[in-house]
Coordinates of C-alpha atoms and ligand atoms in Angstrom, one line a residue:
M1 CA 111.6 131.1 141.7
G2 CA 109.1 128.9 139.8
V3 CA 108.5 125.5 139.2
R4 CA 110.2 123.3 136.7
R5 CA 107.7 122.9 134.0
K6 CA 107.1 119.4 132.6
K7 CA 108.4 119.2 129.1
V8 CA 105.5 118.1 126.8
S9 CA 105.4 116.8 123.1
V10 CA 102.0 117.1 121.3
L11 CA 101.2 114.8 118.4
I12 CA 98.9 115.9 115.6
S13 CA 97.7 114.6 112.6
G14 CA 95.5 117.9 110.8
R15 CA 94.1 121.7 112.0
G16 CA 95.8 121.4 115.4
S17 CA 93.6 123.7 117.0
N18 CA 94.1 122.0 120.4
M19 CA 97.7 122.4 120.0
Q20 CA 97.5 125.7 119.9
A21 CA 95.2 125.9 122.8
L22 CA 97.9 124.1 124.8
V23 CA 100.5 126.0 123.0
R24 CA 98.8 129.1 124.1
A25 CA 98.2 127.9 127.7
S26 CA 101.9 127.1 127.9
R27 CA 102.9 131.0 127.9
E28 CA 101.1 132.2 130.8
P29 CA 103.5 132.4 133.6
D30 CA 102.1 130.3 136.3
C31 CA 101.5 126.9 133.8
P32 CA 103.3 124.2 135.1
F33 CA 104.4 122.5 131.5
E34 CA 105.8 123.8 128.3
I35 CA 105.5 122.4 125.0
C36 CA 109.2 120.7 123.6
A37 CA 108.0 119.3 120.6
V38 CA 105.0 119.2 117.9
I39 CA 105.0 116.0 115.9
S40 CA 103.0 114.9 113.3
N41 CA 102.5 111.8 111.1
E42 CA 100.9 114.0 108.6
P43 CA 103.4 115.8 106.7
Q44 CA 100.9 118.3 105.5
A45 CA 99.4 119.1 108.6
K46 CA 98.6 122.4 109.0
G47 CA 99.5 122.7 112.6
L48 CA 102.7 122.2 112.0
S49 CA 103.4 125.9 110.4
F50 CA 101.7 127.0 113.4
A51 CA 104.1 125.4 115.7
A52 CA 107.1 126.3 113.8
D53 CA 105.9 130.5 113.3
A54 CA 105.7 129.8 117.3
G55 CA 109.2 129.1 117.5
I56 CA 108.2 125.5 118.5
A57 CA 110.7 122.5 117.3
T58 CA 108.5 120.3 115.2
A59 CA 109.2 116.7 113.7
V60 CA 107.4 114.3 110.9
V61 CA 107.3 110.5 111.4
D62 CA 105.4 109.8 108.4
H63 CA 103.3 106.5 108.6
R64 CA 103.6 105.7 105.2
Q65 CA 107.7 105.5 105.1
F66 CA 107.5 102.3 107.4
E67 CA 106.6 98.6 106.8
S68 CA 104.5 98.0 109.9
R69 CA 102.4 100.2 112.7
E70 CA 105.3 98.6 115.1
A71 CA 108.5 100.1 112.9
F72 CA 106.6 103.4 113.0
E73 CA 105.7 103.6 116.6
E74 CA 109.6 102.9 117.4
V75 CA 110.6 105.5 115.3
L76 CA 107.8 107.9 117.0
H77 CA 109.0 106.7 120.7
E78 CA 112.7 107.5 119.8
T79 CA 111.6 111.0 118.8
L80 CA 109.7 111.7 121.6
L81 CA 112.9 110.7 124.0
V82 CA 115.2 113.4 121.5
F83 CA 112.6 115.8 122.6
E84 CA 112.9 114.4 126.3
S85 CA 109.4 114.6 126.7
E86 CA 107.9 113.6 129.9
L87 CA 104.6 114.0 128.9
V88 CA 102.5 112.8 125.7
A89 CA 99.3 115.1 124.5
L90 CA 97.5 113.5 121.5
A91 CA 95.3 116.0 119.4
G92 CA 93.6 115.0 117.0
F93 CA 96.2 112.6 116.1
M94 CA 94.7 110.1 113.9
R95 CA 96.9 106.7 114.2
I96 CA 95.4 103.8 116.7
L97 CA 98.6 103.2 119.0
T98 CA 99.5 99.9 119.9
P99 CA 99.3 98.6 123.3
T100 CA 103.4 98.4 123.8
F101 CA 103.9 102.1 122.6
V102 CA 100.9 103.1 124.9
R103 CA 102.5 101.1 127.9
N104 CA 105.6 102.9 127.7
W105 CA 103.8 105.8 128.0
E106 CA 101.1 104.7 130.6
G107 CA 99.9 107.6 133.1
R108 CA 101.8 109.9 130.8
M109 CA 99.9 110.1 127.8
L110 CA 96.5 112.1 127.3
N111 CA 94.1 112.6 124.2
I112 CA 91.0 114.3 123.8
H113 CA 88.0 113.4 122.6
P114 CA 85.1 115.1 121.1
S115 CA 82.4 113.3 122.9
L116 CA 81.3 112.7 126.9
L117 CA 82.8 109.2 126.8
P118 CA 81.9 106.7 127.3
L119 CA 79.4 107.3 124.7
F120 CA 80.7 107.6 121.1
K121 CA 84.0 105.9 121.0
G122 CA 85.7 106.5 117.6
L123 CA 84.7 108.8 114.6
H124 CA 81.6 111.1 113.7
T125 CA 80.6 111.3 116.7
H126 CA 78.9 114.7 116.5
R127 CA 76.9 113.0 113.5
R128 CA 76.2 110.3 116.3
A129 CA 75.2 112.5 118.9
L130 CA 72.7 114.3 116.5
E131 CA 71.2 110.3 115.3
A132 CA 71.2 109.4 119.0
G133 CA 69.0 112.6 120.0
V134 CA 71.1 113.4 122.9
R135 CA 70.4 116.7 124.8
I136 CA 73.8 117.0 126.0
H137 CA 77.2 116.5 124.5
G138 CA 80.2 117.3 125.1
C139 CA 84.5 116.5 125.2
T140 CA 86.5 114.4 127.5
V141 CA 90.4 114.3 128.5
H142 CA 91.5 111.1 129.3
F143 CA 94.7 109.1 130.2
V144 CA 95.6 107.1 126.9
T145 CA 95.1 103.2 127.4
A146 CA 95.6 100.2 124.9
D147 CA 91.6 100.4 124.7
L148 CA 90.4 102.9 122.1
D149 CA 89.2 105.7 124.0
S150 CA 88.7 104.0 127.6
G151 CA 91.4 105.3 129.6
P152 CA 90.5 107.1 132.7
I153 CA 88.7 110.4 132.6
I154 CA 90.4 113.3 133.9
A155 CA 87.8 116.2 132.7
Q156 CA 84.6 116.3 130.8
G157 CA 83.0 119.4 129.2
A158 CA 79.5 119.8 128.6
V159 CA 77.5 121.6 125.7
P160 CA 73.6 121.9 125.2
V161 CA 72.3 120.1 121.3
L162 CA 70.2 122.8 120.1
P163 CA 67.2 121.6 117.8
D164 CA 68.7 123.1 114.5
D165 CA 71.9 122.1 115.2
T166 CA 74.3 120.5 112.5
E167 CA 77.0 118.4 112.6
D168 CA 79.5 121.4 112.0
S169 CA 77.7 123.5 114.5
L170 CA 77.5 120.9 117.0
A171 CA 81.3 120.1 116.1
A172 CA 82.1 124.0 116.7
R173 CA 80.4 124.6 120.2
V174 CA 81.8 121.3 121.3
L175 CA 85.5 122.7 119.9
K176 CA 85.3 125.8 121.8
V177 CA 85.2 123.8 125.4
E178 CA 88.0 121.3 124.2
H179 CA 90.3 124.5 124.2
R180 CA 89.2 125.0 127.5
I181 CA 89.7 121.8 129.1
Y182 CA 92.4 120.4 127.6
P183 CA 94.8 122.6 128.7
E184 CA 93.3 122.4 132.6
A185 CA 93.7 118.8 132.7
L186 CA 97.3 118.9 131.1
A187 CA 97.8 121.2 133.7
L188 CA 96.1 118.8 136.5
V189 CA 98.4 116.1 135.1
A190 CA 101.8 118.3 134.7
S191 CA 101.4 120.0 138.5
G192 CA 101.0 116.6 139.9
T193 CA 97.4 117.2 141.1
V194 CA 96.2 114.3 139.7
R195 CA 97.7 111.1 138.2
M196 CA 96.7 107.8 136.7
L197 CA 96.8 104.8 139.5
D198 CA 95.6 101.2 139.1
G199 CA 93.5 102.3 136.0
R200 CA 91.8 105.3 137.8
V201 CA 92.6 108.7 138.0
V202 CA 93.4 110.0 141.9
G203 CA 94.3 113.3 142.9
D204 CA 93.9 116.2 145.4
W205 CA 91.0 118.6 143.4
Q206 CA 88.5 120.6 144.5
A207 CA 85.2 119.4 143.1
D208 CA 82.2 122.1 143.2
E209 CA 79.1 119.8 144.5
Q210 CA 76.9 122.8 143.3
A211 CA 77.7 122.4 139.8
W212 CA 75.3 120.9 137.6
L213 CA 74.3 121.1 134.0
S214 CA 70.8 120.5 132.3
S215 CA 69.4 121.1 128.8
P216 CA 66.8 122.1 127.9
A217 CA 68.0 124.6 130.9
V218 CA 65.3 124.7 133.5
T219 CA 64.3 128.2 134.0
R220 CA 64.4 129.3 137.5
R221 CA 60.9 129.2 137.7
S222 CA 60.0 125.5 136.8
L223 CA 63.2 124.3 139.0
L224 CA 61.4 126.3 141.9
K225 CA 58.3 124.4 141.2
D226 CA 59.7 120.9 141.2
I227 CA 61.9 122.2 144.4
T228 CA 58.2 123.2 146.6
S229 CA 55.8 120.8 144.8
Ligands
GRF301 C1 89.4 117.8 117.8 O1 87.8 117.8 117.7 C2 89.5 116.3 118.8 O2 88.8 116.0 119.9 C3 89.4 115.0 118.1 O3 90.1 115.8 116.6 C4 89.9 116.9 116.9 C5 91.1 117.3 116.3 O4 91.0 118.8 115.9 N1 90.5 114.0 118.8 P1 92.1 119.6 116.0 O5 93.0 119.6 114.9 O6 92.8 119.9 117.7 O7 91.9 120.8 115.7

């Protein structure tokens, strides 16, 4: 008999490609989570039709219908409870959440951000990475805390920045990695392998000590020279 899967609501505002990656992962036999609902603050969000076609419950909580951020979040919170959500995955959800809402879901709400945090918090991360001239860029899955894009980091994925990259080409390279690490990070939390404790990520996972990345890639020859000289 399999372990009971944790119920996850995914919050989106647009395209929803990360949400789709989570849905695909949830269909794997050993996946420790199931997607119980996809909720959008944007009625026109493209991801909603994917979710509906996939047989997943959807809901719209349109922030424009509320007089205050608090009133919007109250209904959002109630909606999450209606679907019996145990975890919340923000996936391109473009509303800033108040500390009160965040506190209610502390340790149970994740976000994916398209940069190697703590670099490039906020918007336009790929443009800013190109402007800064970094050689390695990437994405981060973290627990959500009251400070924007600052919660404890669960997983990161890195990509090289290539000389002729544009914002779009870099975004596409990072997005592929987002689709890999978000399901992996959510599975770690849903299975109880990692959790948030005193503002840090603690848990019982195996890290590969030998894993490292460099960009531009160091060739075998120059690496050998470094080691032997
Ligand atoms: C992703 O790049 C994600 O990291 C950021 O917003 C974008 C959403 O894309 N938070 P999608 O809606 O998941 O396709």
